[in-house]
Short mmCIF file of C-alpha atoms in Angstrom, two decimals:
data_model
loop_
_atom_site.label_atom_id
_atom_site.label_comp_id
_atom_site.label_asym_id
_atom_site.label_seq_id
_atom_site.Cartn_x
_atom_site.Cartn_y
_atom_site.Cartn_z
CA MET A 1 0.00 0.00 0.00
CA SER A 2 2.80 2.33 1.01
CA ALA A 3 4.76 1.58 -2.17
CA PHE A 4 1.68 2.19 -4.35
CA LEU A 5 1.01 5.55 -2.72
CA LEU A 6 4.60 6.69 -2.96
CA SER A 7 5.49 5.51 -6.44
CA GLU A 8 2.24 5.94 -8.33
CA VAL A 9 -0.10 8.32 -6.58
CA ALA A 10 2.15 11.00 -5.10
CA PRO A 11 4.07 11.89 -8.29
CA ALA A 12 0.77 12.30 -10.17
CA LEU A 13 -0.32 14.91 -7.64
CA GLU A 14 2.51 17.38 -8.19
CA ALA A 15 -0.04 20.06 -9.01
CA LYS A 16 -2.16 19.47 -5.90
CA LYS A 17 0.29 20.03 -3.09
CA ALA A 18 -2.14 19.74 -0.19
CA LEU A 19 -3.44 16.39 -1.41
CA GLN A 20 0.05 15.18 -2.22
CA PHE A 21 1.09 16.01 1.34
CA ARG A 22 -1.74 13.85 2.71
CA VAL A 23 -0.79 11.02 0.38
CA LEU A 24 2.73 11.12 1.81
CA ILE A 25 1.30 11.02 5.34
CA ALA A 26 -0.90 8.05 4.40
CA ALA A 27 2.05 6.23 2.84
CA ASN A 28 4.16 6.81 5.92
CA LEU A 29 1.39 5.66 8.24
CA ALA A 30 0.82 2.50 6.17
CA SER A 31 4.50 1.69 6.42
CA VAL A 32 4.62 2.41 10.15
CA VAL A 33 1.56 0.24 10.80
CA ALA A 34 3.14 -2.59 8.79
CA ASN A 35 6.30 -2.35 10.91
CA GLU A 36 4.24 -2.23 14.08
CA ASN A 37 2.32 -5.35 13.11
CA ARG A 38 5.49 -7.28 12.36
CA SER A 39 7.07 -6.51 15.75
CA GLU A 40 3.98 -6.36 17.91
CA ILE A 41 4.31 -9.74 19.63
CA GLU A 42 7.99 -9.26 20.52
CA ARG A 43 7.25 -5.82 21.95
CA PHE A 44 4.27 -7.18 23.87
CA ASN A 45 6.44 -9.91 25.40
CA ALA A 46 9.19 -7.48 26.40
CA GLU A 47 6.79 -4.91 27.82
CA THR A 48 4.66 -7.36 29.80
CA ALA A 49 7.69 -9.17 31.19
CA ARG A 50 8.89 -5.88 32.66
CA LEU A 51 5.42 -4.94 33.88
CA ALA A 52 4.97 -8.33 35.53
CA ALA A 53 8.26 -7.88 37.39
CA LEU A 54 7.28 -4.38 38.55
CA LEU A 55 3.78 -5.39 39.62
CA LYS A 56 4.85 -8.77 41.00
CA VAL A 57 2.16 -10.54 39.01
CA PRO A 58 2.36 -13.38 36.47
CA VAL A 59 3.15 -12.64 32.83
CA PRO A 60 -0.23 -12.59 31.02
CA SER A 61 -1.08 -15.19 28.45
CA ALA A 62 -3.08 -13.67 25.62
CA LEU A 63 -4.16 -15.35 22.39
CA ASP A 64 -4.75 -12.55 19.90
CA ALA A 65 -4.04 -8.87 19.34
CA THR A 66 -7.23 -7.76 21.09
CA GLU A 67 -6.39 -9.78 24.19
CA ARG A 68 -2.82 -8.53 24.13
CA SER A 69 -3.98 -4.95 23.96
CA ALA A 70 -6.42 -5.48 26.82
CA ALA A 71 -3.74 -7.18 28.93
CA VAL A 72 -1.32 -4.27 28.52
CA GLU A 73 -4.05 -1.74 29.27
CA HIS A 74 -4.96 -3.63 32.45
CA MET A 75 -1.35 -3.81 33.63
CA ASN A 76 -0.77 -0.15 32.82
CA ARG A 77 -3.73 0.83 34.98
CA GLN A 78 -2.25 -1.22 37.83
CA LEU A 79 1.09 0.48 37.24
CA ILE A 80 -0.54 3.89 37.45
CA THR A 81 -2.31 2.98 40.70
CA GLY A 82 0.97 1.72 42.17
CA LEU A 83 2.83 4.87 41.16
CA ARG A 84 0.21 7.09 42.75
CA ASP A 85 0.12 5.19 46.05
CA GLY A 86 3.89 4.74 46.14
CA SER A 87 3.77 0.95 46.19
CA ILE A 88 5.81 0.73 42.99
CA ASP A 89 9.42 1.90 42.88
CA PHE A 90 9.58 5.13 40.87
CA ALA A 91 13.08 4.57 39.47
CA ALA A 92 12.24 1.04 38.33
CA ALA A 93 9.04 2.26 36.69
CA LEU A 94 10.95 5.06 34.97
CA THR A 95 13.47 2.58 33.56
CA HIS A 96 10.66 0.35 32.27
CA LEU A 97 8.75 3.21 30.66
CA ARG A 98 11.84 4.62 28.96
CA ALA A 99 12.59 1.17 27.55
CA THR A 100 9.01 0.80 26.32
CA ALA A 101 9.09 4.22 24.64
CA ARG A 102 12.36 3.36 22.90
CA GLU A 103 11.10 0.00 21.70
CA THR A 104 8.01 1.68 20.28
CA LEU A 105 9.94 4.50 18.64
CA ALA A 106 12.43 2.09 17.07
CA VAL A 107 9.47 0.82 15.06
CA THR A 108 7.25 3.89 14.60
CA ASN A 109 10.01 6.43 14.00
CA PRO A 110 13.46 4.91 13.50
CA ARG A 111 14.95 8.34 12.87
CA PHE A 112 14.03 9.52 16.37
CA ASP A 113 17.19 10.07 18.43
CA PRO A 114 16.58 8.57 21.89
CA SER A 115 19.97 9.38 23.37
CA ASP A 116 20.01 10.82 26.87
CA GLU A 117 22.77 13.22 25.98
CA LEU A 118 20.70 15.41 23.65
CA ASN A 119 22.66 18.60 23.94
CA GLN A 120 21.25 20.49 26.83
CA MET B 1 -17.38 42.95 4.05
CA ASN B 2 -14.90 44.86 1.91
CA GLU B 3 -17.05 47.98 2.17
CA ARG B 4 -16.89 47.85 5.95
CA ILE B 5 -13.11 47.35 5.90
CA ALA B 6 -12.76 50.23 3.42
CA ALA B 7 -14.87 52.44 5.71
CA VAL B 8 -12.65 51.78 8.75
CA LEU B 9 -9.52 52.47 6.73
CA ALA B 10 -11.03 55.64 5.29
CA THR B 11 -11.56 57.11 8.76
CA HIS B 12 -7.81 56.75 9.24
CA GLY B 13 -6.84 58.26 5.91
CA ALA B 14 -6.21 54.98 4.09
CA HIS B 15 -7.66 53.80 0.77
CA LEU B 16 -8.36 50.07 0.50
CA GLU B 17 -6.83 48.31 -2.50
CA GLN B 18 -7.10 44.59 -1.75
CA VAL B 19 -8.13 42.04 0.89
CA THR B 20 -6.27 38.70 0.72
CA PRO B 21 -7.16 35.75 3.00
CA LEU B 22 -4.30 34.28 5.03
CA HIS B 23 -3.99 30.96 6.83
CA GLY B 24 -6.01 31.34 10.02
CA GLY B 25 -6.51 28.29 12.16
CA ALA B 26 -9.64 27.09 13.88
CA CYS B 27 -10.63 30.13 15.87
CA GLN B 28 -9.80 33.12 13.78
CA GLU B 29 -9.73 34.47 10.26
CA ASN B 30 -6.71 36.43 9.09
CA PHE B 31 -6.37 38.70 6.08
CA ARG B 32 -3.72 40.83 4.49
CA ILE B 33 -5.01 44.34 3.82
CA SER B 34 -3.28 46.27 1.07
CA ALA B 35 -4.00 50.00 1.04
CA THR B 36 -2.53 53.35 0.13
CA VAL B 37 -2.01 56.25 2.52
CA GLU B 38 -1.44 59.50 0.65
CA GLY B 39 -0.41 57.48 -2.39
CA LYS B 40 2.08 55.34 -0.48
CA ALA B 41 1.48 51.56 -0.36
CA THR B 42 0.79 50.35 3.18
CA GLN B 43 -0.33 47.06 4.61
CA TRP B 44 -2.05 45.69 7.67
CA ALA B 45 -3.03 42.29 8.94
CA LEU B 46 -6.67 41.90 9.94
CA ARG B 47 -7.65 39.35 12.57
CA SER B 48 -11.27 38.43 13.23
CA ASP B 49 -13.11 36.04 15.53
CA SER B 50 -14.57 33.14 13.59
CA ASP B 51 -17.66 31.22 14.64
CA THR B 52 -15.70 28.61 16.59
CA SER B 53 -13.51 29.11 19.60
CA LEU B 54 -11.21 26.86 21.63
CA PRO B 55 -11.14 26.85 25.40
CA GLY B 56 -7.99 28.56 26.60
CA SER B 57 -7.83 30.68 23.47
CA LEU B 58 -8.52 34.41 23.75
CA ARG B 59 -11.17 36.20 21.75
CA ARG B 60 -9.95 39.02 19.56
CA ARG B 61 -11.17 41.73 21.93
CA ASP B 62 -9.12 40.28 24.80
CA GLU B 63 -6.14 39.61 22.54
CA PHE B 64 -6.30 43.29 21.54
CA ALA B 65 -6.02 44.36 25.19
CA VAL B 66 -3.05 42.04 25.75
CA ILE B 67 -1.21 43.36 22.69
CA GLU B 68 -1.79 46.96 23.82
CA ALA B 69 -0.26 46.12 27.20
CA ALA B 70 2.65 44.28 25.60
CA VAL B 71 3.41 47.14 23.22
CA ALA B 72 3.18 49.67 26.05
CA ALA B 73 5.68 47.58 28.03
CA GLY B 74 8.17 47.62 25.16
CA VAL B 75 7.67 44.13 23.73
CA GLN B 76 8.65 43.87 20.07
CA THR B 77 5.33 42.94 18.49
CA PRO B 78 3.15 44.53 15.78
CA ARG B 79 0.78 47.20 17.16
CA ALA B 80 -2.91 46.37 17.33
CA GLN B 81 -5.27 49.11 16.20
CA TRP B 82 -8.91 49.93 15.46
CA LEU B 83 -10.80 47.25 17.35
CA SER B 84 -13.91 46.88 15.18
CA PRO B 85 -16.91 44.95 16.51
CA GLY B 86 -18.97 43.24 13.82
CA LEU B 87 -16.53 44.11 11.02
CA LEU B 88 -16.64 40.76 9.19
CA ARG B 89 -19.45 38.95 10.98
CA PRO B 90 -22.23 40.14 13.26
CA GLY B 91 -21.21 39.91 16.89
CA ARG B 92 -17.58 39.06 16.04
CA ASP B 93 -14.73 41.44 16.78
CA ALA B 94 -11.82 42.20 14.48
CA TYR B 95 -8.74 44.39 14.69
CA PHE B 96 -5.89 45.54 12.51
CA LEU B 97 -2.18 44.88 13.09
CA ASP B 98 0.80 46.72 11.65
CA TRP B 99 2.10 44.53 8.83
CA VAL B 100 5.64 43.32 9.55
CA PRO B 101 7.49 41.43 6.83
CA GLY B 102 9.61 38.45 7.80
CA GLU B 103 9.88 34.69 8.00
CA ALA B 104 7.96 32.84 10.69
CA ILE B 105 7.96 29.24 9.45
CA GLY B 106 9.95 27.33 12.06
CA ARG B 107 11.95 25.05 9.83
CA ARG B 108 13.09 28.04 7.77
CA VAL B 109 13.91 30.24 10.76
CA VAL B 110 16.29 27.58 12.11
CA ARG B 111 17.85 26.55 8.80
CA ASN B 112 17.80 29.22 6.10
CA PRO B 113 21.41 30.25 5.40
CA GLU B 114 20.47 33.91 4.87
CA LEU B 115 19.10 34.02 8.43
CA ALA B 116 22.32 32.78 10.07
CA GLY B 117 23.29 36.26 11.21
CA ALA B 118 19.76 36.89 12.46
CA ARG B 119 19.82 33.68 14.51
CA GLU B 120 22.81 34.99 16.46
CA LYS B 121 20.84 38.05 17.45
CA LEU B 122 17.67 36.19 18.40
CA PRO B 123 18.57 35.16 21.97
CA GLY B 124 19.26 38.73 23.01
CA ALA B 125 16.28 40.22 21.19
CA LEU B 126 13.81 37.57 22.37
CA ALA B 127 15.12 37.71 25.93
CA GLY B 128 14.65 41.47 25.93
CA SER B 129 11.04 41.24 24.75
CA LEU B 130 10.26 38.44 27.19
CA ALA B 131 11.72 40.42 30.06
CA ALA B 132 9.56 43.39 29.10
CA LEU B 133 6.47 41.18 28.82
CA HIS B 134 7.06 39.55 32.20
CA GLY B 135 7.30 42.98 33.76
CA VAL B 136 3.52 43.33 33.21
CA VAL B 137 1.86 42.19 36.45
CA PRO B 138 -1.76 42.16 37.70
CA ALA B 139 -1.08 44.74 40.41
CA GLN B 140 -0.21 47.30 37.74
CA VAL B 141 -2.30 46.46 34.69
CA THR B 142 -5.93 45.35 34.47
CA LEU B 143 -6.46 42.81 31.68
CA PRO B 144 -9.46 40.61 30.74
CA LEU B 145 -7.57 37.47 31.77
CA ALA B 146 -8.51 34.83 34.32
CA PRO B 147 -6.80 35.19 37.69
CA VAL B 148 -4.60 32.34 38.89
CA ALA B 149 -6.51 30.48 41.60
CA SER B 150 -3.56 29.01 43.48
CA THR B 151 -0.04 29.01 42.05
CA PRO B 152 0.75 28.82 38.32
CA ALA B 153 2.40 25.42 38.80
CA ARG B 154 -0.59 23.98 40.67
CA ALA B 155 -2.93 25.43 38.02
CA ALA B 156 -0.86 23.80 35.25
CA LEU B 157 -1.07 20.39 36.93
CA THR B 158 -4.81 20.73 37.44
CA GLN B 159 -5.29 21.65 33.79
CA LEU B 160 -3.19 18.71 32.60
CA ARG B 161 -5.06 16.38 34.90
CA GLY B 162 -8.33 17.57 33.37
CA MET B 163 -7.06 16.94 29.83
CA ILE B 164 -5.86 13.41 30.68
CA ASP B 165 -9.00 12.35 32.53
CA GLY B 166 -10.96 12.79 29.31
CA LEU B 167 -8.87 10.26 27.35
CA PRO B 168 -9.84 6.62 26.78
CA SER B 169 -6.49 4.84 27.28
CA ALA B 170 -4.04 4.70 30.16
CA LEU B 171 -0.89 6.79 29.60
CA PRO B 172 1.53 5.43 32.21
CA ALA B 173 4.47 7.55 31.06
CA VAL B 174 2.38 10.71 31.45
CA GLU B 175 1.14 9.54 34.85
CA LEU B 176 4.68 8.84 36.06
CA ALA B 177 5.72 12.30 34.91
CA LEU B 178 2.82 13.79 36.86
CA VAL B 179 3.91 11.96 40.01
CA TRP B 180 7.37 13.49 39.51
CA ALA B 181 5.86 16.90 38.80
CA GLU B 182 3.76 16.80 41.98
CA LYS B 183 6.82 15.87 44.02
CA HIS B 184 8.92 18.70 42.54
CA LEU B 185 6.14 21.29 42.33
CA PRO B 186 7.52 24.86 42.27
CA THR B 187 6.11 26.82 45.19
CA SER B 188 6.40 30.26 43.59
CA SER B 189 3.19 32.25 43.54
CA GLU B 190 4.64 34.94 41.27
CA VAL B 191 2.22 35.81 38.45
CA VAL B 192 3.17 37.77 35.32
CA LEU B 193 1.80 38.25 31.80
CA VAL B 194 2.75 35.13 29.85
CA HIS B 195 2.68 34.83 26.03
CA GLY B 196 1.59 31.22 26.27
CA ASP B 197 2.94 29.98 22.93
CA PHE B 198 6.39 31.54 22.91
CA ARG B 199 8.35 29.47 20.40
CA THR B 200 10.00 29.39 17.03
CA GLY B 201 7.16 29.65 14.55
CA ASN B 202 5.55 32.51 16.46
CA PHE B 203 8.00 35.26 15.71
CA LEU B 204 9.07 36.93 12.49
CA VAL B 205 12.72 37.03 11.51
CA THR B 206 14.50 38.93 8.73
CA PRO B 207 18.21 38.91 7.92
CA ASP B 208 18.46 41.91 10.30
CA GLY B 209 17.15 39.89 13.25
CA LEU B 210 13.89 39.68 15.20
CA ALA B 211 11.10 41.55 13.42
CA GLY B 212 8.16 40.85 15.75
CA ILE B 213 6.50 38.40 18.11
CA LEU B 214 3.13 37.03 16.97
CA ASP B 215 0.04 35.12 18.05
CA TRP B 216 -1.13 36.26 21.45
CA GLU B 217 -4.22 34.05 21.58
CA PHE B 218 -2.87 31.92 24.46
CA ALA B 219 -1.70 34.80 26.62
CA HIS B 220 -2.62 34.47 30.29
CA TRP B 221 -1.50 35.35 33.81
CA GLY B 222 1.03 32.71 34.88
CA SER B 223 4.65 31.85 35.54
CA ARG B 224 7.47 33.44 33.54
CA TYR B 225 8.92 29.92 33.35
CA GLU B 226 6.18 28.81 31.01
CA ASP B 227 7.58 31.12 28.34
CA LEU B 228 11.20 30.44 29.28
CA SER B 229 10.74 26.68 28.86
CA TRP B 230 8.17 26.26 26.03
CA ILE B 231 10.74 27.51 23.53
CA SER B 232 12.89 24.47 24.41
CA VAL B 233 10.19 21.79 24.13
CA ARG B 234 11.65 19.23 21.77
CA ASP B 235 9.30 19.69 18.84
CA TRP B 236 9.89 23.44 18.81
CA ARG B 237 13.55 22.94 18.01
CA PHE B 238 12.52 21.93 14.49
CA ASN B 239 15.04 19.13 14.54
CA ARG B 240 17.97 21.29 15.59
CA LEU B 241 18.02 19.18 18.75
CA GLU B 242 21.52 20.31 19.73
CA LEU B 243 20.28 23.92 20.08
CA PRO B 244 17.75 23.73 22.91
CA VAL B 245 16.50 27.32 22.71
CA GLY B 246 14.20 27.41 19.73
CA GLY B 247 16.51 25.34 17.58
CA PHE B 248 18.84 28.34 17.21
CA ALA B 249 20.71 28.87 20.52
CA ALA B 250 22.18 27.24 23.62
CA ARG B 251 20.53 27.86 26.97
CA ARG B 252 23.22 29.93 28.73
CA PRO B 253 23.26 32.94 26.37
CA PHE B 254 19.47 33.13 26.39
CA TYR B 255 19.11 32.85 30.18
CA ASP B 256 21.96 35.31 30.76
CA ALA B 257 20.38 37.83 28.37
CA TYR B 258 17.03 37.38 30.11
CA ALA B 259 18.62 37.91 33.53
CA ALA B 260 20.37 41.05 32.33
CA ALA B 261 17.17 42.47 30.83
CA SER B 262 14.78 41.50 33.63
CA GLY B 263 16.91 41.48 36.77
CA HIS B 264 15.59 37.97 37.40
CA THR B 265 18.15 35.16 37.50
CA VAL B 266 16.80 32.11 35.69
CA ASP B 267 16.24 29.16 38.03
CA VAL B 268 17.07 26.18 35.81
CA ASP B 269 15.21 23.77 38.12
CA GLN B 270 12.01 25.65 37.36
CA VAL B 271 12.84 25.65 33.64
CA LEU B 272 13.24 21.86 33.88
CA TRP B 273 9.89 21.47 35.64
CA TRP B 274 7.98 23.60 33.13
CA GLU B 275 9.77 21.98 30.21
CA VAL B 276 8.60 18.56 31.40
CA ILE B 277 5.09 19.99 31.69
CA GLY B 278 5.40 21.53 28.25
CA ASN B 279 6.36 18.21 26.66
CA LEU B 280 3.47 16.54 28.51
CA ARG B 281 0.99 19.19 27.35
CA TRP B 282 2.07 18.64 23.77
CA ALA B 283 1.94 14.82 24.21
CA VAL B 284 -1.59 14.91 25.63
CA GLY B 285 -2.69 17.56 23.12
CA SER B 286 -1.51 15.34 20.27
CA VAL B 287 -3.55 12.42 21.61
CA TYR B 288 -6.58 14.74 21.63
CA GLN B 289 -6.05 15.54 17.96
CA GLY B 290 -6.03 11.83 17.21
CA GLU B 291 -9.24 11.35 19.20
CA ARG B 292 -10.92 14.13 17.21
CA TYR B 293 -10.18 12.16 14.03
CA LEU B 294 -11.23 8.80 15.49
CA SER B 295 -14.48 10.21 16.85
CA GLY B 296 -15.34 11.65 13.44
CA GLN B 297 -15.16 15.24 14.68
CA ALA B 298 -12.42 16.00 12.16
CA THR B 299 -11.36 14.32 8.93
CA ASP B 300 -7.79 15.48 8.43
CA LEU B 301 -5.56 12.39 8.24
CA GLU B 302 -2.69 14.49 9.56
CA LEU B 303 -4.31 14.31 13.03
CA ILE B 304 -3.48 10.60 13.23
CA ALA B 305 0.14 11.32 12.35
CA ILE B 306 0.17 13.99 15.07
CA ALA B 307 -1.29 11.59 17.65
CA ARG B 308 1.54 9.15 17.06
CA ARG B 309 4.02 11.85 18.08
CA CYS B 310 2.73 11.37 21.65
CA VAL B 311 5.36 8.69 22.35
CA GLU B 312 8.13 11.05 21.24
CA MET B 313 7.01 13.73 23.68
CA GLU B 314 6.55 11.16 26.44
CA HIS B 315 10.07 9.95 25.79
CA GLU B 316 11.37 13.51 26.00
CA ALA B 317 9.57 14.13 29.31
CA LEU B 318 11.00 10.88 30.71
CA ARG B 319 14.47 11.77 29.43
CA LEU B 320 14.36 15.11 31.28
CA ILE B 321 13.11 13.41 34.45
CA HIS B 322 15.82 10.76 34.20
CA ARG B 323 18.52 13.43 33.81
CA GLY B 324 17.01 15.38 36.70
CA ALA B 325 18.68 18.53 35.47
CA LEU B 326 19.04 20.45 32.23
#
């Protein structure tokens, strides 16, 4: 889908810049979603392993994408509760969340620079 | 409409030649007004209320009052003139602004080679205008702006909390950042006039330097640190990530210039706090844009692309928290 939009549709829209811009966005989104789908199970496993350790609960078993999404949402709500009442270690949660953000960004925006030493 | 514009101009000795629509945004309509005054070509911008408005965004009549106060204080910004109720639409206010040529598009301001010399002058010029703006305080100037109920920092957290509570999914990175923000809450109750969207993209630059600060629709009473930090929020560096002030300068020269102009030494811990908040506001705001698309309220595909930026802003907030210092 992404290749079609980029190689066939976008060049034909040279004269309609606003539409061409949206075609480029659509192509990029299609490509990002494809990448996300390919890596989704690995990222789910990594994220829920860390969450399970933080929350001291078992790693969830989930059969399909909908169940995986629900499992992560449930654990995230527990994480939020634990952060607010202080029962979860802040530094450990911070490390987990930074790792999760990086794993997501590696797929959704590989050009994003996640280094801590961004010139301050 | 053109007749009414021509009539206002005529009372000030100007003859209308042309009205050209400009890009406006959701809550206002902007036009370029070309006219002649005693045969000499002159221009103004015209800003009018539209039929929609966003919460937290000033109406033109209130924006007009803010600009008057800013100009009187010495801020470099185009003068607002001739507040005209009902000029373009019944019940909607409009006003004219001195037309100032220059480049405002962020990616060009930070990258165009012909603006390299201007970029060197920006920290000093912007710091000077900000210092002048932050010298406007409620005790001295009455403005149609909401008072701050508690402290600006507490008000910012309450506002963020309100934005997040309306969203469907859990945002644990945002929640962790709020726990941090609560723990490190600045206690200052100082309240000054704040621009509210002070960043690259909202000021005009020419090869000679700063030409004018724009877009006062988010002005409010608040903390000077909102303006001092928003300009460093990651997205507003337009990919010049190594230049944290607006994508054109390091922090030290800007903070030193601000201190010299205002007499107020910049507390970098407060800049850090407000910069975390700024990245969070942008993260949550971007999720909102995505929700508007998903709920059918808006149909611009770009909103989905914007919503996906949320993780980038979350990452930036977490990075700042992890560093614990600028």
